[in-house]
Structures are given as C-alpha cells and as structure tokens.
Short mmCIF file of C-alpha atoms and ligand atoms in Angstrom, two decimals:
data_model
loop_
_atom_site.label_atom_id
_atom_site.label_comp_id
_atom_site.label_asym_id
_atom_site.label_seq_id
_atom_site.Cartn_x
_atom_site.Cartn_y
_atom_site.Cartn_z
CA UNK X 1 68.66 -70.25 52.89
CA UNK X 2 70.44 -67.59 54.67
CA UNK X 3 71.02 -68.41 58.44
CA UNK X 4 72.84 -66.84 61.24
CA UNK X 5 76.26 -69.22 59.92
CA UNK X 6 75.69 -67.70 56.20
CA UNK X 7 79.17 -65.70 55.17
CA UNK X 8 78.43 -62.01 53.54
CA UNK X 9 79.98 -60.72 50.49
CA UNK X 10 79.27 -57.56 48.60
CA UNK X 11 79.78 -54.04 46.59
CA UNK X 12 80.34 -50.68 47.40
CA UNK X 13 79.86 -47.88 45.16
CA UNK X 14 77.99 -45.00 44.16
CA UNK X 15 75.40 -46.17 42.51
CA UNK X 16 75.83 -49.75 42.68
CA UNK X 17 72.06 -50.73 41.59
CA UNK X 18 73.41 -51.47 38.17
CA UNK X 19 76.73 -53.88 39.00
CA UNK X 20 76.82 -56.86 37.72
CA UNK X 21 78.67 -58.70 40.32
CA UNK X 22 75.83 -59.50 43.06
CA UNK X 23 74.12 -62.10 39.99
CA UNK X 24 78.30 -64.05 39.07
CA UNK X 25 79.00 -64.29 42.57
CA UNK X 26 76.01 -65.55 43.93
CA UNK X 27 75.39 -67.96 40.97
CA UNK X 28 78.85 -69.09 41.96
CA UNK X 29 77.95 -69.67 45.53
CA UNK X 30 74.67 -71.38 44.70
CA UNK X 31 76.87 -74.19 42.25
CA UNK X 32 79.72 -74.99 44.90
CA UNK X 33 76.87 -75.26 47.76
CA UNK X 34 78.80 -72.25 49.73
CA UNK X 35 76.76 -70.91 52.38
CA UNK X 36 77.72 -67.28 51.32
CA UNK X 37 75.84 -64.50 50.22
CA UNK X 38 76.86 -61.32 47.97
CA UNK X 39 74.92 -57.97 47.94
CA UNK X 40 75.10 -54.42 46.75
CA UNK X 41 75.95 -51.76 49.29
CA UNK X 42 75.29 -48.21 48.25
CA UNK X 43 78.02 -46.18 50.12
CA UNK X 44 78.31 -42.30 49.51
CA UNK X 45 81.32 -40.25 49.52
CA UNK X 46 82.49 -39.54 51.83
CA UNK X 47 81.51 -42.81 53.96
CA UNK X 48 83.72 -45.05 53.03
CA UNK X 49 85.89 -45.15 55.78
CA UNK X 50 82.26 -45.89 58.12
CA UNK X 51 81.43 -48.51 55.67
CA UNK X 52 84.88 -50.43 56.03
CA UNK X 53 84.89 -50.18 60.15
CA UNK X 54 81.07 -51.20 59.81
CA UNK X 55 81.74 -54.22 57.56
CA UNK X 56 85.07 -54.96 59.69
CA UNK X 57 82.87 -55.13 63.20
CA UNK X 58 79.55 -56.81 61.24
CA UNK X 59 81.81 -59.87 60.14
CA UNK X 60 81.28 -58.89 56.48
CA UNK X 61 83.82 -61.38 54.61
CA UNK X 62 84.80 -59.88 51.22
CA UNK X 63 83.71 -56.49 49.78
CA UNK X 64 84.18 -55.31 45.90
CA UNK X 65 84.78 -52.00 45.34
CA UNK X 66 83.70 -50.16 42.87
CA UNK X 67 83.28 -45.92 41.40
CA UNK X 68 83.94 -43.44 43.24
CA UNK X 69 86.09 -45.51 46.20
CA UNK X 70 88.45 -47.53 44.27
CA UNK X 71 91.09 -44.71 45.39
CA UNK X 72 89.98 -43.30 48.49
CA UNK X 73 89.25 -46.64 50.41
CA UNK X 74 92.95 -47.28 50.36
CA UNK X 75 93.60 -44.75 53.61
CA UNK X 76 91.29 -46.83 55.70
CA UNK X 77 92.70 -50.52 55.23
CA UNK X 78 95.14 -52.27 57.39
CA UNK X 79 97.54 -53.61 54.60
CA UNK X 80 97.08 -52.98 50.63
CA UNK X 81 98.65 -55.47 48.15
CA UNK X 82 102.30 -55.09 46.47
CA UNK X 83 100.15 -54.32 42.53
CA UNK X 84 97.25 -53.05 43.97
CA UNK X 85 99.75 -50.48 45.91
CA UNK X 86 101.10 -49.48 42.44
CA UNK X 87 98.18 -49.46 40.87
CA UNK X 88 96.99 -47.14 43.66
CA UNK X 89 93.30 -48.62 43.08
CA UNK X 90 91.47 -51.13 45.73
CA UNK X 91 88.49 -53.38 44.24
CA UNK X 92 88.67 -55.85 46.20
CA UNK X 93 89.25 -56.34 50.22
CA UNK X 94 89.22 -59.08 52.31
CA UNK X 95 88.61 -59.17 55.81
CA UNK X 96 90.47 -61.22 58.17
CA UNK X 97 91.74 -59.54 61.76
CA UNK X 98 91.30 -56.09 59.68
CA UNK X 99 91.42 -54.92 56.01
CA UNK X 100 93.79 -56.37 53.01
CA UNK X 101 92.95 -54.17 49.86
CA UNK X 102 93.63 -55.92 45.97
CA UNK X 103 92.85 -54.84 42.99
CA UNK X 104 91.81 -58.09 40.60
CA UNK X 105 90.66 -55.26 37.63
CA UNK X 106 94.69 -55.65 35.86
CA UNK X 107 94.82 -59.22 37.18
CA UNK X 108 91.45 -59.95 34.89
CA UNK X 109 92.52 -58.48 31.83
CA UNK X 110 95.63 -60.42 31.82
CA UNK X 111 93.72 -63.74 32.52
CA UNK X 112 91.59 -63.22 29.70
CA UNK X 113 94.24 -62.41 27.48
CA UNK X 114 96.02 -65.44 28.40
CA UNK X 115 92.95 -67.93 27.12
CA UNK X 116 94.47 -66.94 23.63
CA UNK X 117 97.66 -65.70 24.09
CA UNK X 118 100.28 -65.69 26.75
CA UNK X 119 101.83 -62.31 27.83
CA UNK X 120 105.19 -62.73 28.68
CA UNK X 121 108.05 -60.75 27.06
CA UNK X 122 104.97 -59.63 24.42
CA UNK X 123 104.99 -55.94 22.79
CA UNK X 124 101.12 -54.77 23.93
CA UNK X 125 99.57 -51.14 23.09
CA UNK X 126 97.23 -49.91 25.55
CA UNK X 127 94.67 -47.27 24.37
CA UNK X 128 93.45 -44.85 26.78
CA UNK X 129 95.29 -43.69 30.12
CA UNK X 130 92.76 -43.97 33.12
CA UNK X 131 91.97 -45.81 35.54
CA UNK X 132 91.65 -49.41 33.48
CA UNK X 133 94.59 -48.65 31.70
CA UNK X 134 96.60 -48.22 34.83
CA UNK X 135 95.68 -51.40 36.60
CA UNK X 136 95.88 -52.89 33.70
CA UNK X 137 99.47 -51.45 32.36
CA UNK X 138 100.98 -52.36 35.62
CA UNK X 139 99.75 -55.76 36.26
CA UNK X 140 100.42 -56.82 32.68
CA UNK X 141 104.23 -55.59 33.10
CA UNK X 142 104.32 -57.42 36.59
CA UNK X 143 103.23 -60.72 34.28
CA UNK X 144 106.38 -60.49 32.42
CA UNK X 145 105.06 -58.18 28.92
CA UNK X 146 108.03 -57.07 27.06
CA UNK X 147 106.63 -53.94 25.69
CA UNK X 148 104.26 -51.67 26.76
CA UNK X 149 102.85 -48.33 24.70
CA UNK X 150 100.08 -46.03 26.22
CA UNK X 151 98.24 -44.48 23.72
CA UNK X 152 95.87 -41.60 24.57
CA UNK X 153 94.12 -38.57 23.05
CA UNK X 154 95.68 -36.38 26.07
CA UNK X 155 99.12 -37.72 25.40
CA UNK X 156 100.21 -35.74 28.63
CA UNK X 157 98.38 -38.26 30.69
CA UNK X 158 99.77 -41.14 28.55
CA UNK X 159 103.50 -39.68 29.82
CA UNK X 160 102.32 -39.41 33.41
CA UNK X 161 102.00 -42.91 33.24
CA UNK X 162 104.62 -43.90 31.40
CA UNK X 163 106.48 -42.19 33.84
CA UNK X 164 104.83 -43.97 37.28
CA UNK X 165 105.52 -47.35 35.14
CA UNK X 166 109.15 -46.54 34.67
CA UNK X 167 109.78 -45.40 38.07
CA UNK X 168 108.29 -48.67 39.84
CA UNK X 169 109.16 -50.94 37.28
CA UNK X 170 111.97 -52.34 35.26
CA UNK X 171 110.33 -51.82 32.54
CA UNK X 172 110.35 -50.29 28.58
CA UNK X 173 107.29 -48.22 28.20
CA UNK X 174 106.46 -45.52 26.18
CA UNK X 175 103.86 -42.90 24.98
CA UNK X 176 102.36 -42.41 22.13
CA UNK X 177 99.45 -40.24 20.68
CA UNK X 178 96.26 -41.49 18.99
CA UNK X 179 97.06 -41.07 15.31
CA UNK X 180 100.07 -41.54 13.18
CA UNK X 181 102.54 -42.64 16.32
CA UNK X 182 99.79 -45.65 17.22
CA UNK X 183 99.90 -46.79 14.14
CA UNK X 184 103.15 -47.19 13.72
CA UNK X 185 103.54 -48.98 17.02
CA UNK X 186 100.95 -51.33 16.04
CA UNK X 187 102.22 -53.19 13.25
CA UNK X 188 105.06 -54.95 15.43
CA UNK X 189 102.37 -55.20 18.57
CA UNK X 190 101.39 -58.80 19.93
CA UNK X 191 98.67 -57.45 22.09
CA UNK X 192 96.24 -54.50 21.34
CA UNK X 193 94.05 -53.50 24.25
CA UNK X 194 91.43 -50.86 24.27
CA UNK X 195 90.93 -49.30 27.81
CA UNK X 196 88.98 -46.25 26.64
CA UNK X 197 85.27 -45.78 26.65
CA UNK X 198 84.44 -45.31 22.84
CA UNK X 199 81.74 -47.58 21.12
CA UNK X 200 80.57 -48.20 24.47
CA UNK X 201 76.50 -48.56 24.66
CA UNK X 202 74.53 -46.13 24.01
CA UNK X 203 77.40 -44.88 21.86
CA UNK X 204 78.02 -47.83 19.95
CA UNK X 205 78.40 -46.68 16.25
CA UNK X 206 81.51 -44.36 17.07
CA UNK X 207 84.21 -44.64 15.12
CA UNK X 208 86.88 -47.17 16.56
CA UNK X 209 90.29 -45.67 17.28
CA UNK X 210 92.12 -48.38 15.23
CA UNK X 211 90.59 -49.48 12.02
CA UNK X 212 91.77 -52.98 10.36
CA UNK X 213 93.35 -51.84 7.89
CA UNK X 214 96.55 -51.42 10.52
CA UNK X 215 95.95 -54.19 12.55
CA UNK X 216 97.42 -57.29 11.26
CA UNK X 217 96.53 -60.99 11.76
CA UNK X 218 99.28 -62.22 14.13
CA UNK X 219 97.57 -59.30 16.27
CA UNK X 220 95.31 -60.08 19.86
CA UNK X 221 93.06 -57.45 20.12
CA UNK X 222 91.24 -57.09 23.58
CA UNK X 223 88.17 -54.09 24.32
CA UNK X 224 87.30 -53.97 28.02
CA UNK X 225 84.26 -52.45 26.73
CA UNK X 226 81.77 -55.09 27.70
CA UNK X 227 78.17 -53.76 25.90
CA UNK X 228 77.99 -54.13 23.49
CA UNK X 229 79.55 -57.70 23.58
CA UNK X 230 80.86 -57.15 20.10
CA UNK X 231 82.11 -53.34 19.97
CA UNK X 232 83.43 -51.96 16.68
CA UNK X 233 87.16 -52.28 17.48
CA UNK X 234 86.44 -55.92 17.87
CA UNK X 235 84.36 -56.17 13.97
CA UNK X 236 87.78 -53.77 12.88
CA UNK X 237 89.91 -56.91 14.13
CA UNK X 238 88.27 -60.04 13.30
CA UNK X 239 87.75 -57.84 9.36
CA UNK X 240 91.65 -58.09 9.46
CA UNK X 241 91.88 -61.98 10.58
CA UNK X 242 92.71 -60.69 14.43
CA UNK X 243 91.95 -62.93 17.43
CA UNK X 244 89.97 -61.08 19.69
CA UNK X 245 89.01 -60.69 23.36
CA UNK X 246 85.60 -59.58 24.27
CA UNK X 247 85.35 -57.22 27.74
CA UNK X 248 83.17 -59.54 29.38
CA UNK X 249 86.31 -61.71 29.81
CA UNK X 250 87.89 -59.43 31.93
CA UNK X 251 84.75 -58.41 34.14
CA UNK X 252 84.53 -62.34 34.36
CA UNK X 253 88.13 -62.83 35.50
CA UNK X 254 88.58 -60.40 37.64
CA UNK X 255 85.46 -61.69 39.86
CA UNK X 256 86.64 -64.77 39.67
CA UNK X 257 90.06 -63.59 41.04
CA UNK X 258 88.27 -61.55 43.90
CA UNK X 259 86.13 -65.09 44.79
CA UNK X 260 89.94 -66.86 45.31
CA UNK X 261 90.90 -64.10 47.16
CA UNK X 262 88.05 -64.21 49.99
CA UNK X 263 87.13 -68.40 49.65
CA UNK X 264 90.61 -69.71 48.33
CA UNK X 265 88.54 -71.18 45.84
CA UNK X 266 88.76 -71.39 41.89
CA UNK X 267 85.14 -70.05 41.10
CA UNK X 268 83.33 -72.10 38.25
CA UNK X 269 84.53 -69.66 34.89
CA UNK X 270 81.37 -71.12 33.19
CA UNK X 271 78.87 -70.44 36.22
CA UNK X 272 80.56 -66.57 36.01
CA UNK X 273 80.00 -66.28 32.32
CA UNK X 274 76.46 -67.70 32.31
CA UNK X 275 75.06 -65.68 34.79
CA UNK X 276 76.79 -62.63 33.45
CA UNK X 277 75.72 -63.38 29.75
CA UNK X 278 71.94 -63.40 31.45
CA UNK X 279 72.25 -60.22 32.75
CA UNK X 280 73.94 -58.51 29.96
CA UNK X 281 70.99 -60.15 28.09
CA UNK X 282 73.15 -62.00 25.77
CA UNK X 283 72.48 -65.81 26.21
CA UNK X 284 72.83 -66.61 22.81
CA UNK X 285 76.11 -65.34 22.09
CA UNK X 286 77.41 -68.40 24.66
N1 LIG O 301 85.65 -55.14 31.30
C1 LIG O 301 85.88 -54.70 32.51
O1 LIG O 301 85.92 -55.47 33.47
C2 LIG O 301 86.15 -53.24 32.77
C3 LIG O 301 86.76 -52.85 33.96
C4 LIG O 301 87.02 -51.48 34.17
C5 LIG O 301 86.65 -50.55 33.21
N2 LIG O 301 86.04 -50.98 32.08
C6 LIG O 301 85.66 -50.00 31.03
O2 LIG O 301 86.82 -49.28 30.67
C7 LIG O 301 86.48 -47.98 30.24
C8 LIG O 301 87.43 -46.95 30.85
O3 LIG O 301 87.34 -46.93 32.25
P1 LIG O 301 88.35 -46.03 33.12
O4 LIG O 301 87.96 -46.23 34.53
O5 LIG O 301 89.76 -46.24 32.75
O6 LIG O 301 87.93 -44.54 32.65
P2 LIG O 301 88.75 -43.19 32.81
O7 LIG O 301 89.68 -43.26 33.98
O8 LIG O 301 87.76 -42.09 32.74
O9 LIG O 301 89.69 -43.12 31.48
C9 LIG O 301 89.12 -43.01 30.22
C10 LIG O 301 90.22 -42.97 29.15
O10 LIG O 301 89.58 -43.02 27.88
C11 LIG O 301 89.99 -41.88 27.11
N3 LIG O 301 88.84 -41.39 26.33
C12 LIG O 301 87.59 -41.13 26.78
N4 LIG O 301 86.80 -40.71 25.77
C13 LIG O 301 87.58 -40.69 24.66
C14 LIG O 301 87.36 -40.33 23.31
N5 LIG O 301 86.16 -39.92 22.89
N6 LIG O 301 88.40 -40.43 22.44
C15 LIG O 301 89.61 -40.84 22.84
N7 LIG O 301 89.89 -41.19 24.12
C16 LIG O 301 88.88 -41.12 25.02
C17 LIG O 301 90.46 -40.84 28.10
O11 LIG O 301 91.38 -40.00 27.44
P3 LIG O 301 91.77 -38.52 27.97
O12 LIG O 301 92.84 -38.74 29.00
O13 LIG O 301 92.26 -37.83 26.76
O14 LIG O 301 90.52 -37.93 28.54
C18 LIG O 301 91.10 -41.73 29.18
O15 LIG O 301 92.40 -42.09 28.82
C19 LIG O 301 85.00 -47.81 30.57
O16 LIG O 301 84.29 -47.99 29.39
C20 LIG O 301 84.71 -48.94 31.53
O17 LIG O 301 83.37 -49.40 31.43
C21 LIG O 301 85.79 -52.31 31.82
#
C-alpha cells in the first residue's frame, strides 16, 4: 500500500508509456518488501530542467532517464559521475541533498557479458556508433577490454568516437567500416557486440550485418536488440557454435545497477528477468 512513508522512483522521457522499467522495478520492490514505488513520468522537451527541481523539492528518490533527455539533463544536476561524464549520457540520477547523474546503460552491457565471459584485456568489435555504442565503448574500456573496434555504416562517426575514446582513455581503439575491414577484425575478436538497430521488431527479417560464416566459435556475440529476444545476428552466431548474449540482459542489468545506485541494494536478477520476460510477452523462453 502506498502511504505518506512510501519512497518514489520513476522515468522520464518522451513518450515513456511504452518503458519497460515501471513493471522490473516494482516487481523488485514488491519481493524485498521495500516500501518504494516506481512510475512513468512523461516530461517534454524542453522541461527537463522543471522536472529535476520538481522531483528534487517533491522528495522523489531515484529517476531513470530515458529519450530525448539522456543528454540534456546533464546541465541541471549537481554532480555527474566520472563514466557517465565521458559517456556524456545521464540515465540514471539519484537524489540526495541535490542531483548525482549515472549512466548504468555501458555498465549493463558489460554485466551481461560477464555471465559468459569476462572482459578484461579482451579484443571486442562494437557495431554501430550512437548512443549505445558510446556508453557502452567507454564503460567496457574502463572494465579493463584490451581492444576495442567501432564499426559503423557512417565510418566518420565510428572515427569521432574513436577519437573521444583515445583522448579520455588509455586506450587502443580503432575504426572500421561495415564490410571487408569488420570482417577482418572479427576473426581474432573475443567479444562481438551489436549496438545498431537492425533486425529490431517490426523489422526483424533484415539481413544481419555479420553472417556466421565469419564469426567463429571461440566468439561472444552480444545484440542489445531486445525484441525480438532471438534477433538474426544471434541465429548467425549460435549457426557458427558462438555463445551468445540476448539484449534483454543488458536492459536487465542496467536496472538492476540503477536499483543499487538509489537503495544500495543488489536487486533480485531473477525477479528483473521475470517480470521483464512478462512484458516482452516471452515467458516461455525463461
Ligand atoms: N538492451 C538495451 O538495454 C538497450 C539499451 C539502449 C539501446 N538499445 C538498442 O540499441 C539500438 C541503438 O540505440 P542508439 O541509442 O545507439 O541509437 P542511435 O544513437 O540512433 O545509433 C544507431 C546506430 O546504428 C546505426 N544504424 C542504424 N540503422 C542502420 C542500418 N540500417 N545499417 C547499418 N547501421 C545502422 C547507425 O549508423 P549511422 O551512424 O551510419 O547512422 C548508428 O551507428 C536500438 O535498437 C535500441 O533499442 C538497447
């Protein structure tokens, strides 16, 4: 029951009818006995800086955040996290005498890599060169990855990137285009992560990038495309005897991460995955 002692979580985007995170958190919540509630918030451009001071003065705990704010929230919190600085994304901030911005997005991926595969001094490929492949680039550097390549169709952006990773890192990076260059890098990869959108629902038959004829078996291959729960790229790697890493892993993790964050608590991985699968209608692939 929510009383006037209940804590308050939530989201903020534009549109945030459709997130997923108001059914993991509160499922979470319900399991530990918390009294803490998580909702949706849907905040316009524009009004982000409002929503912050309004959520900072109305005791609000803990806020995701989610498209179009993950960048332009960070002028209007107090103190913004060493990777989520150089990540220059916010999607998660915690309230506590003002504003601390994270972002858990890189810090997810990494996590659900490392259920089959640790990342340190590992050569990973990273296709795509937005915003998922930039929290996820930098954070899997800061975990100690030997080798990172971004791949993209607009190889200028995959440079740009390669370039901010350089600069704030000690780190060997480099870019690469989508075709012959890729596949090259792949064959001595550890870690092949797709950031991009393709095969994503409704779009699901497109052709994946990498096909398994150049993956190889010692290969990890991760989508962060989460519906379907199987994408294409994933049936390319487990054709070529790849371990793979569905998307819902990271969307799992990288809750989980943000719960820690506001509760200092471990959230139940299980109670996060079950109430996602639900949503995502997919019970029966548990
Ligand atoms: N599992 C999770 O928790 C999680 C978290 C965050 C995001 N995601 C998913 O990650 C995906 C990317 O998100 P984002 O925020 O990084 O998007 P974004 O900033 O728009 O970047 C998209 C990237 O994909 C590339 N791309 C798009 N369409 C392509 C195509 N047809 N062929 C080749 N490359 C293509 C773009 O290349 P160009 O530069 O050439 O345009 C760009 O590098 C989305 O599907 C999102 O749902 C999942």
């Amino acid at each position: 029951m929510i009383t006037g002692r209940t804590n308050v979580f939530g989201i903020m985007g534009d549109p945030v009818e459709h997130s997923l995170s108001p059914p993991m958190h509160n499922a979470a919540f319900k399991k530990l006995g918390m009294d803490s509630v998580y909702v949706p918030f849907h905040v316009k451009k524009g009004e982000i800086g409002a929503a912050i001071q309004g959520a900072l003065v109305m005791g609000v705990k803990g806020l995701n955040v989610t498209i179009p704010h993950k960048t332009s929230v960070m002028e209007h919190l107090d103190e913004i996290d060493h990777a989520a600085e150089l990540i220059g994304a916010v999607n998660t901030v915690k309230f506590n005498n003002g504003a601390r911005g994270y972002n858990t997005d890189g810090l997810g991926a990494v996590r659900a890599i490392e259920e089959v595969t640790p990342v340190k001094n590992k050569k990973v490929v990273i296709l795509g060169a937005g915003g998922a492949a930039r929290a996820v680039s930098f954070q899997i550097l800061l975990e100690g990855a030997g080798e990172v390549v971004i791949a993209n169709r607009t190889v200028e952006k995959a440079k740009s990137l390669r370039n901010d990773l350089v600069s704030n890192l000690d780190a060997s990076v480099k870019a690469s285009d989508l075709d012959l260059e890729v596949i090259g890098e792949i064959q001595d990869a550890d870690i092949l992560i797709n950031t991009t959108p393709i095969g994503m629902y409704p779009n699901i038959d497109d052709e994946p990038i990498i096909n398994a004829d150049v993956m190889h078996e010692d290969l990890v291959v991760n989508d962060i495309v989460y519906n379907p729960f199987e994408t294409g790229l994933l049936k390319e790697a487990k054709k070529a005897g790849a371990k793979v890493v569905p998307g819902t892993r990271m969307l799992i993790y990288q809750g989980v991460e943000a719960f820690k964050i506001w509760t200092g608590v471990e959230a139940p991985v299980d109670i996060f995955e079950k109430a996602l699968m639900k949503e995502l209608g997919l019970g029966e692939e548990l």
